[in-house]
Amino acid sequence: MTSLQTVTGAPVTGEDSGTPVDGDARRTRVDVHHHYTAPEWIDWAEKNDVVRREKLPPWTRWDVDSALALMDGAGIRTSVLTVAMLGRLQEPKARKESARVALQAASDLVRSHPDRFAFYTPVFLDSPELSLWSVGHGMDDLGAVGVSARTSVRGVYLGHPSQDAILAELDERSAVISTHPMEVPGGNAELDGVPPFVCDFLMDTTRAALSLIINGTLDRYPNLTFILPHGGGFLPYIASRLEVFSQHVSPKVDPARVRDYLHRFYYDTAGPMSPSATPSLLSAVGPSRILYGSDWPPTPSHLVTQVTAPALDSDPALDAHQRRCINRDNAHRLLPALAAGGSRSS
């Protein structure tokens, strides 16, 4: 078993007087930001000329042994998988089959490791029909604990009225929606030499959150809960700016409601969340809205175990109770099935 000192660099005796060694959940984290490219999906996609295995980025070479090793090394008890399908399929039948293969693989993995994995079923912002099938099949038949959605697809952001059929169904289910940027509108407008995940992904997340606010999505669908990746992009840090300039956006936003809207979101720590950023995020939303996220495997294992997880555990802005909320308790409250562990398979 990996020791607490190996995971965090901290002594195994605990950090606060009277605090149990795992009292801040550094060995029982829930990771809400884990990218899963099913090996079964890669096999299917290569067979159907959707992708070429050797052309895929290294982080798509997911395998269960590496995942469990990373989780044990970082003190992660449960990872919630975002199911990746990398091919840009448009033909409806092939697109549905692609999703079916990936979801079945995720379900089989959870069934074989019920206390270590859970998964989100994807929704497709440009296809209400496929999304409704995925929600029903993924959540009702296969046991997904929530859904995943891109922040934008071809320049149309999450919260656009064209997605109302999807969002209405999810609202009926009081669904948790984990969001993530993937393609940045403008493409070639990126700064030369700066990969989009360094800066542009954060802006895309911010734009999606603003879209949900100004389009009235959060008001029309009060039962939805959204997880914003990477600390919410820039949203927590421009809250005051949005209040001041609320009458300059269209539709206008009531400045008195901006802080309420911020509390409709959860914010994961993937990134990592630096000590300089933590006070701003805590001030904007408090520790009850922050979740642990590894962003593995795009963030390599050694960075998760040696940099990002220890940075969270040694962050001077957090006390042991706040770390426990971020590492585990907030996720268990948001996604109660995770606290049940192995009972998900029954």
Coordinates of C-alpha atoms in Angstrom, one line a residue:
M1 CA 0.0 0.0 0.0
T2 CA 1.3 3.5 -0.9
S3 CA 2.0 5.5 2.3
L4 CA 0.7 8.9 2.9
Q5 CA 4.2 10.3 2.9
T6 CA 4.7 8.9 -0.6
V7 CA 1.5 10.4 -1.8
T8 CA 1.8 13.9 -0.3
G9 CA 5.3 14.3 1.0
A10 CA 3.7 14.9 4.5
P11 CA 4.4 12.9 7.6
V12 CA 2.0 10.0 8.2
T13 CA 1.2 11.3 11.7
G14 CA -1.3 13.8 10.4
E15 CA -1.1 17.6 10.3
D16 CA -3.5 18.8 12.9
S17 CA -3.6 17.7 16.5
G18 CA -6.2 15.0 16.9
T19 CA -6.7 14.7 13.1
P20 CA -6.7 11.0 11.9
V21 CA -4.1 10.2 9.3
D22 CA -6.7 10.1 6.6
G23 CA -8.9 12.7 8.1
D24 CA -8.4 15.1 5.1
A25 CA -9.1 12.2 2.7
R26 CA -5.7 12.3 1.1
R27 CA -5.9 8.5 0.6
T28 CA -9.6 8.3 -0.3
R29 CA -9.9 11.1 -2.9
V30 CA -12.7 11.1 -5.5
D31 CA -11.4 12.2 -8.8
V32 CA -14.1 13.8 -10.9
H33 CA -11.8 14.6 -13.9
H34 CA -10.4 11.4 -15.4
H35 CA -10.2 11.0 -19.2
Y36 CA -11.1 7.5 -20.3
T37 CA -10.4 6.2 -23.8
A38 CA -11.6 2.6 -23.8
P39 CA -9.2 0.1 -25.4
E40 CA -12.3 -1.6 -26.8
W41 CA -13.3 1.7 -28.5
I42 CA -9.9 2.1 -30.0
D43 CA -10.2 -1.5 -31.5
W44 CA -13.6 -0.7 -32.9
A45 CA -12.6 2.7 -34.3
E46 CA -9.5 1.3 -36.0
K47 CA -11.5 -1.6 -37.5
N48 CA -14.0 1.0 -38.9
D49 CA -11.3 3.4 -40.2
V50 CA -12.3 6.1 -37.7
V51 CA -8.8 6.5 -36.3
R52 CA -5.3 5.1 -36.7
R53 CA -3.9 3.9 -33.4
E54 CA -0.4 5.1 -34.1
K55 CA -1.6 8.6 -34.9
L56 CA -3.4 9.1 -31.6
P57 CA -1.9 11.1 -28.7
P58 CA -0.2 9.2 -25.9
W59 CA -2.9 9.9 -23.4
T60 CA -5.4 7.8 -25.3
R61 CA -3.4 4.7 -24.5
W62 CA -5.5 4.0 -21.4
D63 CA -5.3 0.7 -19.5
V64 CA -6.7 -0.4 -16.2
D65 CA -3.4 -1.3 -14.6
S66 CA -1.8 2.1 -15.3
A67 CA -5.0 3.8 -14.1
L68 CA -5.1 1.9 -10.8
A69 CA -1.3 2.5 -10.3
L70 CA -1.9 6.3 -10.8
M71 CA -4.9 6.2 -8.4
D72 CA -3.0 4.4 -5.7
G73 CA 0.0 6.7 -6.1
A74 CA -2.2 9.8 -5.8
G75 CA -4.5 8.5 -3.0
I76 CA -7.5 8.3 -5.3
R77 CA -10.1 5.8 -4.2
T78 CA -12.7 6.5 -6.9
S79 CA -12.3 8.0 -10.4
V80 CA -15.3 9.2 -12.4
L81 CA -14.5 8.6 -16.0
T82 CA -15.3 11.0 -18.9
V83 CA -15.8 8.7 -21.8
A84 CA -13.8 9.8 -24.8
M85 CA -14.7 9.1 -28.5
L86 CA -12.0 10.8 -30.6
G87 CA -13.4 10.3 -34.1
R88 CA -15.4 13.2 -35.6
L89 CA -18.2 11.0 -36.8
Q90 CA -21.3 12.7 -38.3
E91 CA -23.3 9.8 -39.8
P92 CA -25.9 9.1 -37.1
K93 CA -25.8 5.3 -37.2
A94 CA -22.0 5.2 -36.9
R95 CA -22.0 7.9 -34.2
K96 CA -24.5 5.9 -32.1
E97 CA -22.5 2.7 -32.5
S98 CA -19.4 4.5 -31.5
A99 CA -21.1 5.7 -28.3
R100 CA -22.5 2.3 -27.6
V101 CA -19.1 0.6 -27.8
A102 CA -17.5 3.2 -25.5
L103 CA -20.3 3.2 -22.9
Q104 CA -20.4 -0.6 -22.8
A105 CA -16.7 -0.7 -22.1
A106 CA -17.1 1.9 -19.3
S107 CA -19.9 -0.1 -17.8
D108 CA -17.9 -3.3 -17.9
L109 CA -15.0 -1.6 -16.2
V110 CA -17.2 -0.3 -13.4
R111 CA -18.8 -3.7 -13.0
S112 CA -15.4 -5.3 -12.6
H113 CA -14.1 -2.6 -10.2
P114 CA -17.2 -1.1 -8.6
D115 CA -15.4 0.6 -5.7
R116 CA -12.8 2.2 -7.9
F117 CA -14.6 3.6 -11.0
A118 CA -17.8 5.3 -12.0
F119 CA -18.6 7.1 -15.3
Y120 CA -20.4 9.9 -17.0
T121 CA -22.5 9.3 -20.1
P122 CA -21.8 11.9 -22.8
V123 CA -24.3 14.3 -24.3
F124 CA -23.7 15.8 -27.8
L125 CA -24.6 19.4 -28.0
D126 CA -25.2 19.2 -31.8
S127 CA -27.5 16.1 -31.6
P128 CA -30.5 16.1 -29.3
E129 CA -31.6 12.7 -30.6
L130 CA -28.2 11.0 -29.9
S131 CA -28.0 12.8 -26.5
L132 CA -31.3 11.6 -25.3
W133 CA -30.4 8.0 -26.3
S134 CA -27.1 8.3 -24.5
V135 CA -28.7 9.7 -21.3
G136 CA -31.3 6.9 -21.2
H137 CA -28.9 4.1 -22.1
G138 CA -26.0 5.4 -20.0
M139 CA -27.9 6.3 -16.9
D140 CA -30.9 3.9 -16.9
D141 CA -29.3 0.8 -18.4
L142 CA -25.6 1.1 -17.5
G143 CA -25.6 3.1 -14.3
A144 CA -23.8 6.3 -15.2
V145 CA -23.7 8.7 -12.3
G146 CA -24.0 11.9 -14.4
V147 CA -23.3 13.2 -17.9
S148 CA -20.4 14.9 -19.6
A149 CA -20.6 17.7 -22.2
R150 CA -18.2 19.8 -24.2
T151 CA -18.2 23.5 -23.3
S152 CA -18.7 24.2 -27.0
V153 CA -19.1 22.5 -30.4
R154 CA -18.3 24.3 -33.6
G155 CA -18.7 27.7 -31.8
V156 CA -22.1 26.9 -30.2
Y157 CA -21.8 27.0 -26.4
L158 CA -23.4 25.0 -23.8
G159 CA -26.7 26.7 -22.8
H160 CA -27.7 27.7 -26.3
P161 CA -31.5 27.4 -26.9
S162 CA -30.8 24.7 -29.5
Q163 CA -30.0 22.4 -26.6
D164 CA -33.2 22.8 -24.7
A165 CA -34.5 19.3 -25.4
I166 CA -31.3 17.9 -23.9
L167 CA -31.3 20.2 -20.9
A168 CA -35.0 19.7 -20.1
E169 CA -34.4 15.9 -19.9
L170 CA -31.4 16.3 -17.7
D171 CA -33.3 18.8 -15.5
E172 CA -36.0 16.1 -15.0
R173 CA -33.3 13.8 -13.8
S174 CA -31.6 16.5 -11.6
A175 CA -28.4 15.6 -13.4
V176 CA -24.8 16.5 -12.7
I177 CA -23.1 17.7 -15.9
S178 CA -19.3 17.6 -16.1
T179 CA -18.0 20.0 -18.7
H180 CA -14.8 20.2 -20.6
P181 CA -13.3 22.2 -23.5
M182 CA -12.1 20.3 -26.5
E183 CA -12.0 22.5 -29.5
V184 CA -11.5 26.2 -29.3
P185 CA -13.6 28.4 -31.6
G186 CA -11.4 30.4 -33.9
G187 CA -8.9 27.6 -34.4
N188 CA -6.0 29.5 -36.0
A189 CA -6.5 32.5 -33.7
E190 CA -4.5 30.7 -31.0
L191 CA -1.3 32.3 -29.9
D192 CA 1.6 30.7 -31.8
G193 CA 3.6 28.4 -29.6
V194 CA 1.0 28.2 -26.8
P195 CA -1.1 25.0 -26.8
P196 CA -4.8 25.7 -26.4
F197 CA -4.9 23.8 -23.0
V198 CA -2.6 26.4 -21.4
C199 CA -4.9 29.4 -21.9
D200 CA -7.7 29.0 -24.5
F201 CA -9.3 26.1 -22.7
L202 CA -9.8 28.3 -19.7
M203 CA -11.5 30.9 -21.8
D204 CA -13.7 28.4 -23.5
T205 CA -14.9 27.2 -20.0
T206 CA -15.5 30.7 -18.9
R207 CA -17.6 31.5 -22.1
A208 CA -19.7 28.3 -21.5
A209 CA -20.4 29.4 -17.9
L210 CA -21.4 32.9 -19.1
S211 CA -23.6 31.3 -21.8
L212 CA -25.4 29.3 -19.1
I213 CA -26.0 32.5 -17.2
I214 CA -27.0 35.0 -19.9
N215 CA -29.2 32.5 -21.8
G216 CA -31.2 31.9 -18.6
T217 CA -30.3 28.2 -18.6
L218 CA -29.7 28.2 -14.8
D219 CA -33.0 29.8 -14.2
R220 CA -35.0 27.6 -16.6
Y221 CA -33.5 24.4 -15.4
P222 CA -33.0 24.8 -11.6
N223 CA -32.3 21.1 -11.0
L224 CA -29.1 21.0 -13.1
T225 CA -25.7 21.1 -11.5
F226 CA -22.6 21.9 -13.6
I227 CA -18.9 21.0 -12.9
L228 CA -16.5 23.4 -14.5
P229 CA -13.0 22.1 -15.0
H230 CA -9.7 23.7 -14.2
G231 CA -11.0 25.8 -11.4
G232 CA -13.8 27.3 -13.5
G233 CA -11.5 28.9 -16.0
F234 CA -11.5 32.6 -15.4
L235 CA -15.1 32.7 -14.0
P236 CA -14.4 33.0 -10.3
Y237 CA -11.9 35.8 -10.9
I238 CA -14.1 38.0 -13.2
A239 CA -17.2 37.8 -11.0
S240 CA -16.8 41.4 -9.9
R241 CA -16.2 42.4 -13.5
L242 CA -19.4 40.7 -14.5
E243 CA -21.3 42.5 -11.7
V244 CA -20.0 45.9 -12.8
F245 CA -20.6 45.3 -16.5
S246 CA -23.8 43.2 -16.2
Q247 CA -25.8 45.7 -18.2
H248 CA -23.4 45.5 -21.1
V249 CA -24.0 41.8 -21.9
S250 CA -26.9 40.7 -23.9
P251 CA -29.3 39.6 -22.5
K252 CA -28.5 41.7 -19.4
V253 CA -27.7 40.1 -16.1
D254 CA -29.0 41.2 -12.7
P255 CA -25.8 42.1 -10.9
A256 CA -27.3 41.1 -7.6
R257 CA -27.6 37.5 -8.9
V258 CA -24.1 37.0 -10.2
R259 CA -22.8 35.5 -6.9
D260 CA -25.9 33.2 -6.8
Y261 CA -25.1 32.0 -10.3
L262 CA -21.5 31.2 -9.3
H263 CA -22.8 28.9 -6.6
R264 CA -24.7 26.9 -9.2
F265 CA -21.4 25.5 -10.4
Y266 CA -18.8 23.2 -8.9
Y267 CA -15.2 23.8 -9.7
D268 CA -12.5 21.0 -10.0
T269 CA -8.9 21.4 -9.1
A270 CA -7.4 20.0 -12.3
G271 CA -4.8 22.4 -13.6
P272 CA -3.5 22.5 -10.8
M273 CA -5.1 24.9 -8.5
S274 CA -2.2 27.0 -7.3
P275 CA -1.8 28.5 -3.8
S276 CA -2.1 31.9 -5.3
A277 CA -5.5 31.1 -6.9
T278 CA -7.0 29.2 -4.0
P279 CA -8.0 32.3 -1.9
S280 CA -9.8 33.8 -4.9
L281 CA -11.8 30.6 -5.5
L282 CA -12.6 30.2 -1.8
S283 CA -13.7 33.8 -1.6
A284 CA -15.9 33.4 -4.7
V285 CA -17.6 30.1 -4.0
G286 CA -16.4 28.6 -0.7
P287 CA -14.8 25.2 -0.1
S288 CA -18.2 23.3 -0.5
R289 CA -18.2 23.9 -4.3
I290 CA -14.6 22.6 -5.0
L291 CA -13.9 19.1 -6.2
Y292 CA -10.7 17.2 -6.7
G293 CA -9.7 16.5 -10.3
S294 CA -6.5 14.9 -11.6
D295 CA -6.9 15.5 -15.4
W296 CA -5.1 12.1 -16.0
P297 CA -3.8 10.9 -18.4
P298 CA -3.4 14.1 -20.4
T299 CA -1.7 15.3 -17.2
P300 CA 1.0 12.6 -16.8
S301 CA 1.2 10.4 -13.7
H302 CA 4.4 11.9 -12.3
L303 CA 2.9 15.4 -12.4
V304 CA -0.3 14.2 -10.6
T305 CA 1.6 12.3 -7.9
Q306 CA 4.5 14.7 -7.5
V307 CA 3.1 18.1 -8.3
T308 CA -0.6 18.6 -8.4
A309 CA -1.8 16.4 -5.6
P310 CA 0.9 17.6 -3.2
A311 CA 0.2 21.2 -4.2
L312 CA -3.4 20.8 -3.1
D313 CA -2.4 18.9 0.1
S314 CA 0.1 21.6 1.2
D315 CA -1.9 24.6 0.1
P316 CA -1.7 27.0 3.0
A317 CA -5.1 28.5 2.2
L318 CA -6.8 25.2 3.2
D319 CA -7.3 23.6 6.5
A320 CA -7.8 19.9 7.0
H321 CA -11.6 20.1 7.0
Q322 CA -11.6 22.1 3.7
R323 CA -9.2 19.6 2.1
R324 CA -11.4 16.7 3.2
C325 CA -14.4 18.5 1.5
I326 CA -12.4 19.0 -1.7
N327 CA -10.8 15.6 -1.8
R328 CA -13.9 13.5 -1.0
D329 CA -16.9 14.8 0.9
N330 CA -18.2 17.3 -1.7
A331 CA -18.1 14.6 -4.4
H332 CA -20.0 12.2 -2.1
R333 CA -22.6 14.8 -1.5
L334 CA -23.0 15.7 -5.1
L335 CA -22.9 12.1 -6.4
P336 CA -24.2 10.0 -3.6
A337 CA -23.8 6.7 -5.6
L338 CA -20.0 7.2 -5.1
A339 CA -20.3 6.9 -1.4
A340 CA -22.1 3.6 -1.8
G341 CA -19.1 2.1 -3.5
G342 CA -19.6 -1.4 -4.6
S343 CA -23.4 -1.2 -4.2
R344 CA -23.5 0.5 -7.7
S345 CA -23.0 -2.9 -9.3
S346 CA -26.1 -4.4 -7.7

